[in-house]
């Protein structure tokens, strides 16, 4: 024991000497270095179509005794005109409120019986039913999913309740400046295109009726216009047998109603003001039409965006929020739809600093467009993106959502398998080139919601045309 103690003491005192003699002692002056992320490969996907045209994707995952499902039709709110704003959302909400055999409570109870839930939501390009269950009840889950998708009945009393709730939700939302800014922003950036309608009005809600919902349902829902994603503890033979039994006789006649191509871009920077008298803060949306995942420069732009405002450690957050204290939330993102994509910035700021905040935001945008990102800063952004991506694919639900997104957007089959390599391949020069090309500050759409008496004069310097005042519906 005495000899061991002597050896330990000798080793302790020898360590500093080794560090100064050129030996490879560990560097404890900062966080440990992060090694390169290993390439990610999605689990094996099995894909086929039923005889009626329903596309199916199965990922067998035996880690947990669960099965997650996503059933989507490739048409959403963009399939309806502005006079029907809110119809797709109402249709989605009402899918689980009644079928030919069950009322809303019976549907909810049936889902609870197999250890899960069932719900639906609408987006611009799709309506999605999602559910999960204990693996031992996968057959029951698929049976309920089929019943809801194939025989939704839209009971009159449920329709009336949904309309009343939509009116209340609209009134509550309009009390939020961010909501108003979003409504005006998308209307101005997309113009007359269906993507420009993101919220209903009182008039469009009033027009929602049982017959219109049934007509919309028949237009969109059919096996040939749908895709079903299954992830979980379910084998191929069992899946094929259950799906043939539950979905094989589905004969819907609905057709795809894809959004038309978005024609736009160019022009000049324009600022729109939504007056909100007495508001103590202003909500700001800034953006332009941009590129989506299938564009060759998408990953270069993704990294430029990440450095600029894509995470808590981004430049905008660190300066506008942390250093200057102008806001408690600011961020940028790339948004993809089937027929378009855009780059967008969003932040709420105090009225008295709107001008200073916009000045600072535009300086950061100018910098990302004019200077190459330092390699260390770019590596930090890459590590964040790759880590976030890997975490999103760890759960059954996350994997199901990712595969469904791949199908709905028409992305390459190897998109996720090459994600890590493509992020790591981005260079400072590539990020700069993409930022210059696709974050176009000279043609931004800028929407500000706040007290017009305090903001009108401040905004003039940021617009290439007179500031336009619009109402709560973006008109």
Short mmCIF file of C-alpha atoms in Angstrom, two decimals:
data_model
loop_
_atom_site.label_atom_id
_atom_site.label_comp_id
_atom_site.label_asym_id
_atom_site.label_seq_id
_atom_site.Cartn_x
_atom_site.Cartn_y
_atom_site.Cartn_z
CA UNK A 1 0.00 0.00 0.00
CA UNK A 2 2.85 2.40 0.88
CA UNK A 3 4.52 1.68 -2.49
CA UNK A 4 1.21 2.33 -4.31
CA UNK A 5 0.80 5.69 -2.54
CA UNK A 6 4.32 6.74 -3.54
CA UNK A 7 3.65 5.83 -7.17
CA UNK A 8 0.38 7.83 -7.21
CA UNK A 9 2.06 10.90 -5.72
CA UNK A 10 4.90 10.62 -8.24
CA UNK A 11 2.42 10.39 -11.11
CA UNK A 12 0.52 13.46 -9.80
CA UNK A 13 3.63 15.64 -9.68
CA UNK A 14 4.92 14.32 -12.98
CA UNK A 15 1.77 15.33 -14.90
CA UNK A 16 2.52 19.10 -15.15
CA UNK A 17 6.09 18.37 -16.19
CA UNK A 18 4.82 16.11 -18.98
CA UNK A 19 2.46 18.83 -20.14
CA UNK A 20 5.33 21.32 -20.52
CA UNK A 21 7.73 18.83 -22.09
CA UNK A 22 5.68 18.36 -25.27
CA UNK A 23 3.95 15.13 -24.21
CA UNK A 24 0.33 14.66 -25.39
CA UNK A 25 -1.54 15.63 -22.24
CA UNK A 26 -5.32 16.20 -22.57
CA UNK A 27 -6.43 19.78 -23.31
CA UNK A 28 -8.79 20.82 -20.53
CA UNK A 29 -9.09 24.46 -21.57
CA UNK A 30 -12.40 24.05 -23.39
CA UNK A 31 -15.15 21.62 -24.31
CA UNK A 32 -14.09 18.31 -25.84
CA UNK A 33 -13.76 18.23 -29.60
CA UNK A 34 -16.71 16.75 -31.49
CA UNK A 35 -15.76 14.07 -33.96
CA UNK A 36 -17.42 13.70 -37.35
CA UNK A 37 -20.95 12.33 -37.25
CA UNK A 38 -21.33 8.86 -38.71
CA UNK A 39 -23.50 8.62 -41.82
CA UNK A 40 -27.14 7.98 -40.99
CA UNK A 41 -29.05 5.25 -42.74
CA UNK A 42 -32.81 4.93 -42.36
CA UNK A 43 -34.08 1.50 -41.39
CA UNK A 44 -35.05 -0.71 -44.31
CA UNK A 45 -38.30 0.45 -45.90
CA UNK A 46 -40.66 -2.03 -47.52
CA UNK A 47 -42.94 -0.42 -50.10
CA UNK A 48 -45.84 -1.68 -52.15
CA UNK A 49 -49.30 -0.79 -53.40
CA UNK A 50 -52.59 -2.47 -52.76
CA UNK A 51 -54.61 -3.45 -55.80
CA UNK A 52 -56.73 -0.29 -55.35
CA UNK A 53 -53.66 1.95 -55.62
CA UNK A 54 -53.02 2.72 -51.94
CA UNK A 55 -49.29 3.29 -51.48
CA UNK A 56 -47.84 1.65 -48.35
CA UNK A 57 -44.48 2.09 -46.62
CA UNK A 58 -43.53 -0.22 -43.73
CA UNK A 59 -40.56 0.12 -41.40
CA UNK A 60 -40.26 -2.78 -39.00
CA UNK A 61 -39.04 -1.58 -35.60
CA UNK A 62 -39.02 -4.14 -32.79
CA UNK A 63 -37.45 -1.89 -30.14
CA UNK A 64 -40.83 -1.11 -28.60
CA UNK A 65 -44.13 -3.03 -28.64
CA UNK A 66 -45.83 -0.17 -30.51
CA UNK A 67 -47.01 0.65 -34.01
CA UNK A 68 -47.40 4.20 -35.38
CA UNK A 69 -49.39 4.98 -38.52
CA UNK A 70 -49.83 7.99 -40.80
CA UNK A 71 -52.48 8.00 -43.53
CA UNK A 72 -52.38 11.07 -45.78
CA UNK A 73 -54.23 12.26 -48.86
CA UNK A 74 -52.14 14.36 -51.20
CA UNK A 75 -54.47 17.37 -51.15
CA UNK A 76 -55.05 19.98 -48.49
CA UNK A 77 -56.27 23.51 -48.00
CA UNK A 78 -54.75 24.62 -51.33
CA UNK A 79 -57.35 22.45 -53.09
CA UNK A 80 -60.07 24.91 -52.07
CA UNK A 81 -60.65 28.52 -53.07
CA UNK A 82 -60.42 31.54 -50.75
CA UNK A 83 -64.18 31.51 -50.26
CA UNK A 84 -63.72 28.09 -48.60
CA UNK A 85 -60.91 29.13 -46.24
CA UNK A 86 -61.04 26.87 -43.20
CA UNK A 87 -62.94 24.08 -44.94
CA UNK A 88 -59.94 21.71 -45.05
CA UNK A 89 -59.23 22.31 -41.35
CA UNK A 90 -62.87 21.66 -40.47
CA UNK A 91 -62.90 18.52 -42.62
CA UNK A 92 -59.81 17.17 -40.87
CA UNK A 93 -61.13 17.93 -37.38
CA UNK A 94 -64.49 16.31 -38.16
CA UNK A 95 -63.05 13.07 -39.57
CA UNK A 96 -62.84 11.63 -36.05
CA UNK A 97 -66.23 13.00 -34.93
CA UNK A 98 -68.40 10.42 -36.61
CA UNK A 99 -68.48 7.50 -39.05
CA UNK A 100 -71.22 5.32 -40.45
CA UNK A 101 -71.11 3.22 -37.26
CA UNK A 102 -69.54 5.31 -34.49
CA UNK A 103 -70.00 8.72 -32.92
CA UNK A 104 -67.08 10.84 -31.67
CA UNK A 105 -67.04 9.28 -28.19
CA UNK A 106 -67.09 5.75 -29.55
CA UNK A 107 -64.20 6.58 -31.87
CA UNK A 108 -62.20 8.01 -28.96
CA UNK A 109 -63.03 5.02 -26.75
CA UNK A 110 -62.01 2.58 -29.47
CA UNK A 111 -58.63 4.28 -29.82
CA UNK A 112 -58.12 4.21 -26.05
CA UNK A 113 -58.96 0.49 -26.04
CA UNK A 114 -55.97 -0.31 -28.23
CA UNK A 115 -53.69 1.93 -26.17
CA UNK A 116 -53.53 4.90 -28.48
CA UNK A 117 -55.26 7.93 -29.98
CA UNK A 118 -56.44 9.02 -33.41
CA UNK A 119 -56.43 12.57 -34.76
CA UNK A 120 -56.30 14.44 -38.05
CA UNK A 121 -54.89 17.75 -39.29
CA UNK A 122 -54.79 19.68 -42.54
CA UNK A 123 -51.91 21.48 -44.22
CA UNK A 124 -51.58 23.29 -47.53
CA UNK A 125 -50.87 20.09 -49.50
CA UNK A 126 -52.29 17.24 -47.42
CA UNK A 127 -54.73 16.01 -44.81
CA UNK A 128 -53.15 13.56 -42.40
CA UNK A 129 -54.70 11.01 -40.05
CA UNK A 130 -52.29 9.81 -37.38
CA UNK A 131 -52.60 7.12 -34.78
CA UNK A 132 -50.58 4.67 -32.71
CA UNK A 133 -51.31 1.52 -30.74
CA UNK A 134 -49.82 -1.29 -28.74
CA UNK A 135 -48.47 -3.80 -31.25
CA UNK A 136 -50.86 -6.50 -30.03
CA UNK A 137 -53.76 -4.26 -31.12
CA UNK A 138 -52.33 -3.24 -34.51
CA UNK A 139 -55.23 -4.89 -36.33
CA UNK A 140 -57.81 -2.94 -34.32
CA UNK A 141 -55.87 0.28 -34.91
CA UNK A 142 -55.83 -0.25 -38.68
CA UNK A 143 -59.52 -1.13 -38.60
CA UNK A 144 -60.41 2.14 -36.89
CA UNK A 145 -58.10 4.11 -39.17
CA UNK A 146 -59.80 2.58 -42.20
CA UNK A 147 -63.27 3.25 -40.84
CA UNK A 148 -62.51 6.92 -40.19
CA UNK A 149 -60.82 7.45 -43.54
CA UNK A 150 -63.45 5.62 -45.57
CA UNK A 151 -66.79 6.34 -43.87
CA UNK A 152 -66.58 9.74 -42.15
CA UNK A 153 -70.17 10.99 -41.76
CA UNK A 154 -69.86 14.66 -40.67
CA UNK A 155 -72.84 14.70 -38.25
CA UNK A 156 -74.78 17.97 -38.39
CA UNK A 157 -74.49 18.63 -34.67
CA UNK A 158 -70.71 18.11 -34.80
CA UNK A 159 -70.45 20.41 -37.81
CA UNK A 160 -72.36 23.13 -35.95
CA UNK A 161 -70.12 22.70 -32.89
CA UNK A 162 -66.95 22.84 -35.00
CA UNK A 163 -68.10 26.06 -36.67
CA UNK A 164 -68.84 27.65 -33.29
CA UNK A 165 -65.43 26.59 -32.02
CA UNK A 166 -63.72 27.90 -35.15
CA UNK A 167 -65.27 31.33 -34.66
CA UNK A 168 -64.11 31.39 -31.05
CA UNK A 169 -60.63 30.20 -32.03
CA UNK A 170 -60.44 32.89 -34.71
CA UNK A 171 -61.33 35.62 -32.23
CA UNK A 172 -58.73 34.34 -29.76
CA UNK A 173 -56.07 34.10 -32.48
CA UNK A 174 -56.73 37.62 -33.70
CA UNK A 175 -55.80 38.88 -30.26
CA UNK A 176 -52.25 37.66 -30.99
CA UNK A 177 -50.12 39.97 -33.11
CA UNK A 178 -48.02 37.05 -34.40
CA UNK A 179 -51.15 35.45 -35.85
CA UNK A 180 -52.12 38.66 -37.64
CA UNK A 181 -48.59 39.08 -38.97
CA UNK A 182 -48.59 35.54 -40.34
CA UNK A 183 -51.95 35.98 -42.08
CA UNK A 184 -50.78 39.15 -43.83
CA UNK A 185 -47.29 37.82 -44.61
CA UNK A 186 -48.43 34.70 -46.45
CA UNK A 187 -51.15 36.62 -48.29
CA UNK A 188 -48.66 39.20 -49.52
CA UNK A 189 -45.83 36.83 -50.37
CA UNK A 190 -48.08 34.37 -52.25
CA UNK A 191 -50.65 36.82 -53.61
CA UNK A 192 -53.62 35.11 -55.27
CA UNK A 193 -52.07 31.65 -55.02
CA UNK A 194 -53.92 29.23 -52.68
CA UNK A 195 -50.87 29.17 -50.37
CA UNK A 196 -51.68 32.79 -49.53
CA UNK A 197 -54.73 31.77 -47.45
CA UNK A 198 -53.70 30.57 -43.99
CA UNK A 199 -56.74 31.47 -41.88
CA UNK A 200 -60.52 31.56 -42.29
CA UNK A 201 -62.76 34.58 -41.92
CA UNK A 202 -66.14 34.82 -40.23
CA UNK A 203 -67.77 34.67 -43.65
CA UNK A 204 -65.88 31.57 -44.81
CA UNK A 205 -66.64 29.78 -41.55
CA UNK A 206 -70.33 30.57 -41.91
CA UNK A 207 -70.29 29.01 -45.39
CA UNK A 208 -69.10 25.63 -44.04
CA UNK A 209 -71.96 23.14 -44.29
CA UNK A 210 -72.35 19.38 -44.10
CA UNK A 211 -72.82 19.07 -47.87
CA UNK A 212 -69.68 21.07 -48.64
CA UNK A 213 -67.67 18.90 -46.27
CA UNK A 214 -69.02 15.71 -47.87
CA UNK A 215 -68.25 17.04 -51.35
CA UNK A 216 -64.71 17.98 -50.32
CA UNK A 217 -64.25 14.59 -48.68
CA UNK A 218 -65.29 12.77 -51.86
CA UNK A 219 -63.02 15.01 -53.95
CA UNK A 220 -59.90 14.26 -51.94
CA UNK A 221 -60.21 10.88 -50.24
CA UNK A 222 -59.40 7.83 -52.32
CA UNK A 223 -56.77 5.07 -52.15
CA UNK A 224 -55.11 6.30 -55.35
CA UNK A 225 -54.60 9.75 -53.76
CA UNK A 226 -53.30 8.41 -50.43
CA UNK A 227 -50.17 7.05 -48.79
CA UNK A 228 -50.00 4.97 -45.58
CA UNK A 229 -46.83 4.86 -43.47
CA UNK A 230 -46.43 2.20 -40.75
CA UNK A 231 -43.52 2.11 -38.30
CA UNK A 232 -43.24 -0.37 -35.46
CA UNK A 233 -43.37 -3.93 -34.25
CA UNK A 234 -45.20 -5.29 -37.27
CA UNK A 235 -43.95 -7.84 -39.77
CA UNK A 236 -44.45 -7.73 -43.52
CA UNK A 237 -46.83 -10.67 -43.79
CA UNK A 238 -49.00 -9.45 -40.92
CA UNK A 239 -49.07 -5.93 -42.37
CA UNK A 240 -50.07 -7.14 -45.83
CA UNK A 241 -52.82 -9.37 -44.44
CA UNK A 242 -54.26 -6.65 -42.18
CA UNK A 243 -54.13 -3.96 -44.86
CA UNK A 244 -55.81 -6.14 -47.46
CA UNK A 245 -58.55 -6.89 -44.96
CA UNK A 246 -59.02 -3.30 -43.75
CA UNK A 247 -58.26 -1.23 -46.88
CA UNK A 248 -58.45 -3.62 -49.84
CA UNK A 249 -62.10 -2.83 -50.67
CA UNK A 250 -61.67 0.97 -50.48
CA UNK A 251 -63.03 2.35 -53.76
CA UNK A 252 -62.99 6.13 -53.32
CA UNK A 253 -62.93 8.20 -56.50
CA UNK A 254 -61.10 11.28 -55.17
CA UNK A 255 -58.30 12.72 -57.28
CA UNK A 256 -55.16 14.62 -56.42
CA UNK A 257 -55.71 18.37 -56.39
CA UNK A 258 -52.12 19.68 -56.33
CA UNK A 259 -51.48 23.36 -55.84
CA UNK A 260 -50.54 25.18 -59.06
CA UNK A 261 -46.99 26.31 -59.62
CA UNK A 262 -46.06 29.45 -57.71
CA UNK A 263 -45.08 32.24 -60.06
CA UNK A 264 -43.44 35.16 -58.32
CA UNK A 265 -40.24 36.55 -56.92
CA UNK A 266 -38.40 39.60 -58.06
CA UNK A 267 -39.83 43.04 -57.63
CA UNK A 268 -38.97 45.39 -54.81
CA UNK A 269 -38.93 45.26 -51.04
CA UNK A 270 -42.32 46.17 -49.61
CA UNK A 271 -43.43 46.82 -46.05
CA UNK A 272 -47.00 46.17 -44.89
CA UNK A 273 -48.42 47.45 -41.62
CA UNK A 274 -51.32 45.89 -39.72
CA UNK A 275 -52.58 48.45 -37.23
CA UNK A 276 -53.15 47.26 -33.68
CA UNK A 277 -53.98 50.34 -31.58
CA UNK A 278 -52.51 50.38 -28.10
CA UNK A 279 -50.19 47.43 -28.71
CA UNK A 280 -47.01 47.64 -26.62
CA UNK A 281 -45.02 45.44 -29.00
CA UNK A 282 -44.77 44.79 -32.72
CA UNK A 283 -44.61 41.45 -34.49
CA UNK A 284 -42.33 41.28 -37.52
CA UNK A 285 -42.29 38.78 -40.39
CA UNK A 286 -39.69 39.07 -43.16
CA UNK A 287 -39.10 36.74 -46.09
CA UNK A 288 -38.89 35.89 -49.77
CA UNK A 289 -39.66 32.98 -52.07
CA UNK A 290 -36.70 30.63 -52.01
CA UNK A 291 -35.68 27.00 -52.72
CA UNK A 292 -36.68 23.60 -51.35
CA UNK A 293 -34.96 20.32 -50.60
CA UNK A 294 -34.66 19.15 -54.20
CA UNK A 295 -32.59 22.16 -55.28
CA UNK A 296 -28.82 21.50 -55.69
CA UNK A 297 -27.95 24.42 -53.36
CA UNK A 298 -30.48 23.59 -50.65
CA UNK A 299 -27.96 22.33 -48.10
CA UNK A 300 -25.72 25.37 -48.65
CA UNK A 301 -28.71 27.60 -47.90
CA UNK A 302 -29.71 25.45 -44.94
CA UNK A 303 -26.31 26.06 -43.32
CA UNK A 304 -26.35 29.79 -44.07
CA UNK A 305 -29.78 30.00 -42.46
CA UNK A 306 -28.61 27.99 -39.47
CA UNK A 307 -25.74 30.39 -38.82
CA UNK A 308 -27.97 33.43 -39.26
CA UNK A 309 -31.00 32.49 -37.17
CA UNK A 310 -31.62 28.76 -37.04
CA UNK A 311 -30.90 28.05 -33.38
CA UNK A 312 -30.32 29.64 -29.98
CA UNK A 313 -26.61 30.02 -30.72
CA UNK A 314 -27.22 31.78 -34.06
CA UNK A 315 -26.08 35.31 -34.80
CA UNK A 316 -29.50 36.91 -34.62
CA UNK A 317 -30.37 35.31 -31.29
CA UNK A 318 -27.04 36.15 -29.74
CA UNK A 319 -27.11 39.78 -30.86
CA UNK A 320 -30.75 40.88 -31.15
CA UNK A 321 -31.91 38.89 -28.11
CA UNK A 322 -28.94 38.34 -25.84
CA UNK A 323 -26.76 41.42 -26.40
CA UNK A 324 -29.33 44.11 -27.23
CA UNK A 325 -32.37 42.69 -25.46
CA UNK A 326 -34.74 43.83 -28.21
CA UNK A 327 -36.76 40.59 -28.17
CA UNK A 328 -37.24 37.35 -26.29
CA UNK A 329 -37.63 35.30 -29.48
CA UNK A 330 -36.18 35.54 -32.98
CA UNK A 331 -35.54 32.89 -35.58
CA UNK A 332 -35.27 32.12 -39.27
CA UNK A 333 -36.32 29.04 -41.19
CA UNK A 334 -36.79 27.46 -44.59
CA UNK A 335 -40.35 26.35 -45.33
CA UNK A 336 -41.19 23.88 -48.08
CA UNK A 337 -44.50 23.21 -49.77
CA UNK A 338 -45.14 20.92 -52.71
CA UNK A 339 -45.23 23.79 -55.21
CA UNK A 340 -43.04 26.38 -53.50
CA UNK A 341 -40.56 27.22 -50.76
CA UNK A 342 -39.62 30.33 -48.84
CA UNK A 343 -37.12 31.78 -46.38
CA UNK A 344 -38.69 33.49 -43.36
CA UNK A 345 -37.69 35.50 -40.27
CA UNK A 346 -40.05 36.06 -37.36
CA UNK A 347 -39.73 38.09 -34.14
CA UNK A 348 -41.76 40.23 -31.71
CA UNK A 349 -40.06 43.40 -30.44
CA UNK A 350 -40.97 46.34 -28.22
CA UNK A 351 -42.49 49.32 -30.05
CA UNK A 352 -39.74 51.72 -29.05
CA UNK A 353 -36.97 49.58 -30.60
CA UNK A 354 -38.62 48.52 -33.88
CA UNK A 355 -36.35 50.75 -35.96
CA UNK A 356 -33.17 49.73 -34.13
CA UNK A 357 -34.13 46.06 -34.27
CA UNK A 358 -34.81 46.17 -38.02
CA UNK A 359 -31.52 48.01 -38.59
CA UNK A 360 -29.65 45.29 -36.71
CA UNK A 361 -31.53 42.47 -38.45
CA UNK A 362 -30.75 43.89 -41.89
CA UNK A 363 -27.07 44.33 -40.96
CA UNK A 364 -26.86 40.65 -40.06
CA UNK A 365 -28.62 39.68 -43.29
CA UNK A 366 -26.17 41.83 -45.24
CA UNK A 367 -23.24 40.17 -43.48
CA UNK A 368 -24.40 36.60 -44.22
CA UNK A 369 -24.74 37.68 -47.87
CA UNK A 370 -21.31 39.36 -48.10
CA UNK A 371 -18.86 37.47 -45.87
CA UNK A 372 -17.89 33.82 -45.71
CA UNK A 373 -18.75 32.13 -42.43
CA UNK A 374 -15.68 31.16 -40.39
CA UNK A 375 -15.04 27.39 -40.55
CA UNK A 376 -15.45 26.98 -36.77
CA UNK A 377 -18.82 28.75 -36.81
CA UNK A 378 -19.94 26.66 -39.77
CA UNK A 379 -18.86 23.44 -38.01
CA UNK A 380 -20.91 24.44 -34.97
CA UNK A 381 -23.97 24.93 -37.17
CA UNK A 382 -23.36 21.57 -38.86
CA UNK A 383 -23.12 19.75 -35.53
CA UNK A 384 -26.39 21.30 -34.36
CA UNK A 385 -28.24 20.37 -37.55
CA UNK A 386 -26.92 16.83 -37.60
CA UNK A 387 -27.67 16.30 -33.92
CA UNK A 388 -31.21 17.63 -34.29
CA UNK A 389 -31.76 15.45 -37.34
CA UNK A 390 -30.54 12.32 -35.56
CA UNK A 391 -32.75 12.98 -32.52
CA UNK A 392 -35.80 13.51 -34.72
CA UNK A 393 -35.35 10.05 -36.22
CA UNK A 394 -35.01 8.19 -32.91
CA UNK A 395 -38.72 7.64 -32.22
CA UNK A 396 -41.33 5.75 -34.19
CA UNK A 397 -43.43 8.89 -34.53
CA UNK A 398 -40.46 10.95 -35.73
CA UNK A 399 -39.49 8.36 -38.30
CA UNK A 400 -43.08 8.01 -39.52
CA UNK A 401 -43.41 11.79 -39.90
CA UNK A 402 -40.10 11.98 -41.79
CA UNK A 403 -41.04 9.23 -44.25
CA UNK A 404 -44.45 10.78 -44.82
CA UNK A 405 -42.82 14.16 -45.51
CA UNK A 406 -40.51 12.50 -48.03
CA UNK A 407 -43.53 11.06 -49.86
CA UNK A 408 -45.67 14.20 -49.76
CA UNK A 409 -42.90 16.52 -50.97
CA UNK A 410 -41.62 14.08 -53.58
CA UNK A 411 -38.10 13.98 -52.13
CA UNK A 412 -35.50 11.46 -53.38
CA UNK A 413 -35.68 8.07 -51.68
CA UNK A 414 -32.14 8.50 -50.33
CA UNK A 415 -32.76 12.02 -48.96
CA UNK A 416 -32.36 11.02 -45.30
CA UNK A 417 -29.58 8.52 -46.01
CA UNK A 418 -27.44 11.28 -47.50
CA UNK A 419 -28.49 14.08 -45.13
CA UNK A 420 -25.42 13.92 -42.87
CA UNK A 421 -22.93 13.75 -45.73
CA UNK A 422 -24.55 16.68 -47.53
CA UNK A 423 -24.54 18.84 -44.41
CA UNK A 424 -20.90 18.02 -43.74
CA UNK A 425 -19.96 18.79 -47.35
CA UNK A 426 -21.09 22.44 -47.20
CA UNK A 427 -18.20 24.90 -47.46
CA UNK A 428 -18.03 28.57 -46.38
CA UNK A 429 -17.97 29.55 -50.05
CA UNK A 430 -21.04 27.42 -50.80
CA UNK A 431 -23.02 28.89 -47.91
CA UNK A 432 -22.14 32.42 -49.01
CA UNK A 433 -23.14 31.76 -52.61
CA UNK A 434 -26.52 30.35 -51.53
CA UNK A 435 -27.22 33.21 -49.11
CA UNK A 436 -26.54 35.75 -51.87
CA UNK A 437 -28.81 33.94 -54.30
CA UNK A 438 -31.74 32.94 -52.08
CA UNK A 439 -31.94 35.40 -49.17
CA UNK A 440 -32.80 38.39 -51.32
CA UNK A 441 -33.01 41.46 -49.12
CA UNK A 442 -33.88 43.73 -52.04
CA UNK A 443 -37.20 41.93 -52.61
CA UNK A 444 -38.28 41.05 -49.08
CA UNK A 445 -41.90 41.03 -48.03
CA UNK A 446 -41.94 42.71 -44.60
CA UNK A 447 -45.04 42.65 -42.38
CA UNK A 448 -45.23 44.53 -39.09
CA UNK A 449 -48.19 44.35 -36.69
CA UNK A 450 -48.35 47.08 -34.06
CA UNK A 451 -49.62 50.50 -33.09
CA UNK A 452 -49.68 52.42 -36.38
CA UNK A 453 -49.34 55.79 -34.65
CA UNK A 454 -46.00 54.70 -33.20
CA UNK A 455 -44.65 52.74 -36.17
CA UNK A 456 -45.66 54.34 -39.46
CA UNK A 457 -42.75 56.78 -39.78
CA UNK A 458 -40.20 54.30 -38.47
CA UNK A 459 -40.95 51.74 -41.19
CA UNK A 460 -40.59 54.03 -44.22
CA UNK A 461 -36.79 53.68 -44.46
CA UNK A 462 -37.05 49.90 -44.81
CA UNK A 463 -39.42 49.88 -47.80
CA UNK A 464 -38.72 50.54 -51.49
CA UNK A 465 -42.34 51.65 -51.89
CA UNK A 466 -44.79 53.49 -49.64
CA UNK A 467 -45.74 51.48 -46.54
CA UNK A 468 -49.10 49.77 -47.17
CA UNK A 469 -51.67 49.46 -44.40
CA UNK A 470 -53.65 46.19 -44.45
CA UNK A 471 -56.48 44.85 -42.28
CA UNK A 472 -56.60 41.84 -39.97
CA UNK A 473 -57.23 39.53 -42.95
CA UNK A 474 -54.25 40.91 -44.87
CA UNK A 475 -56.38 42.90 -47.33
#
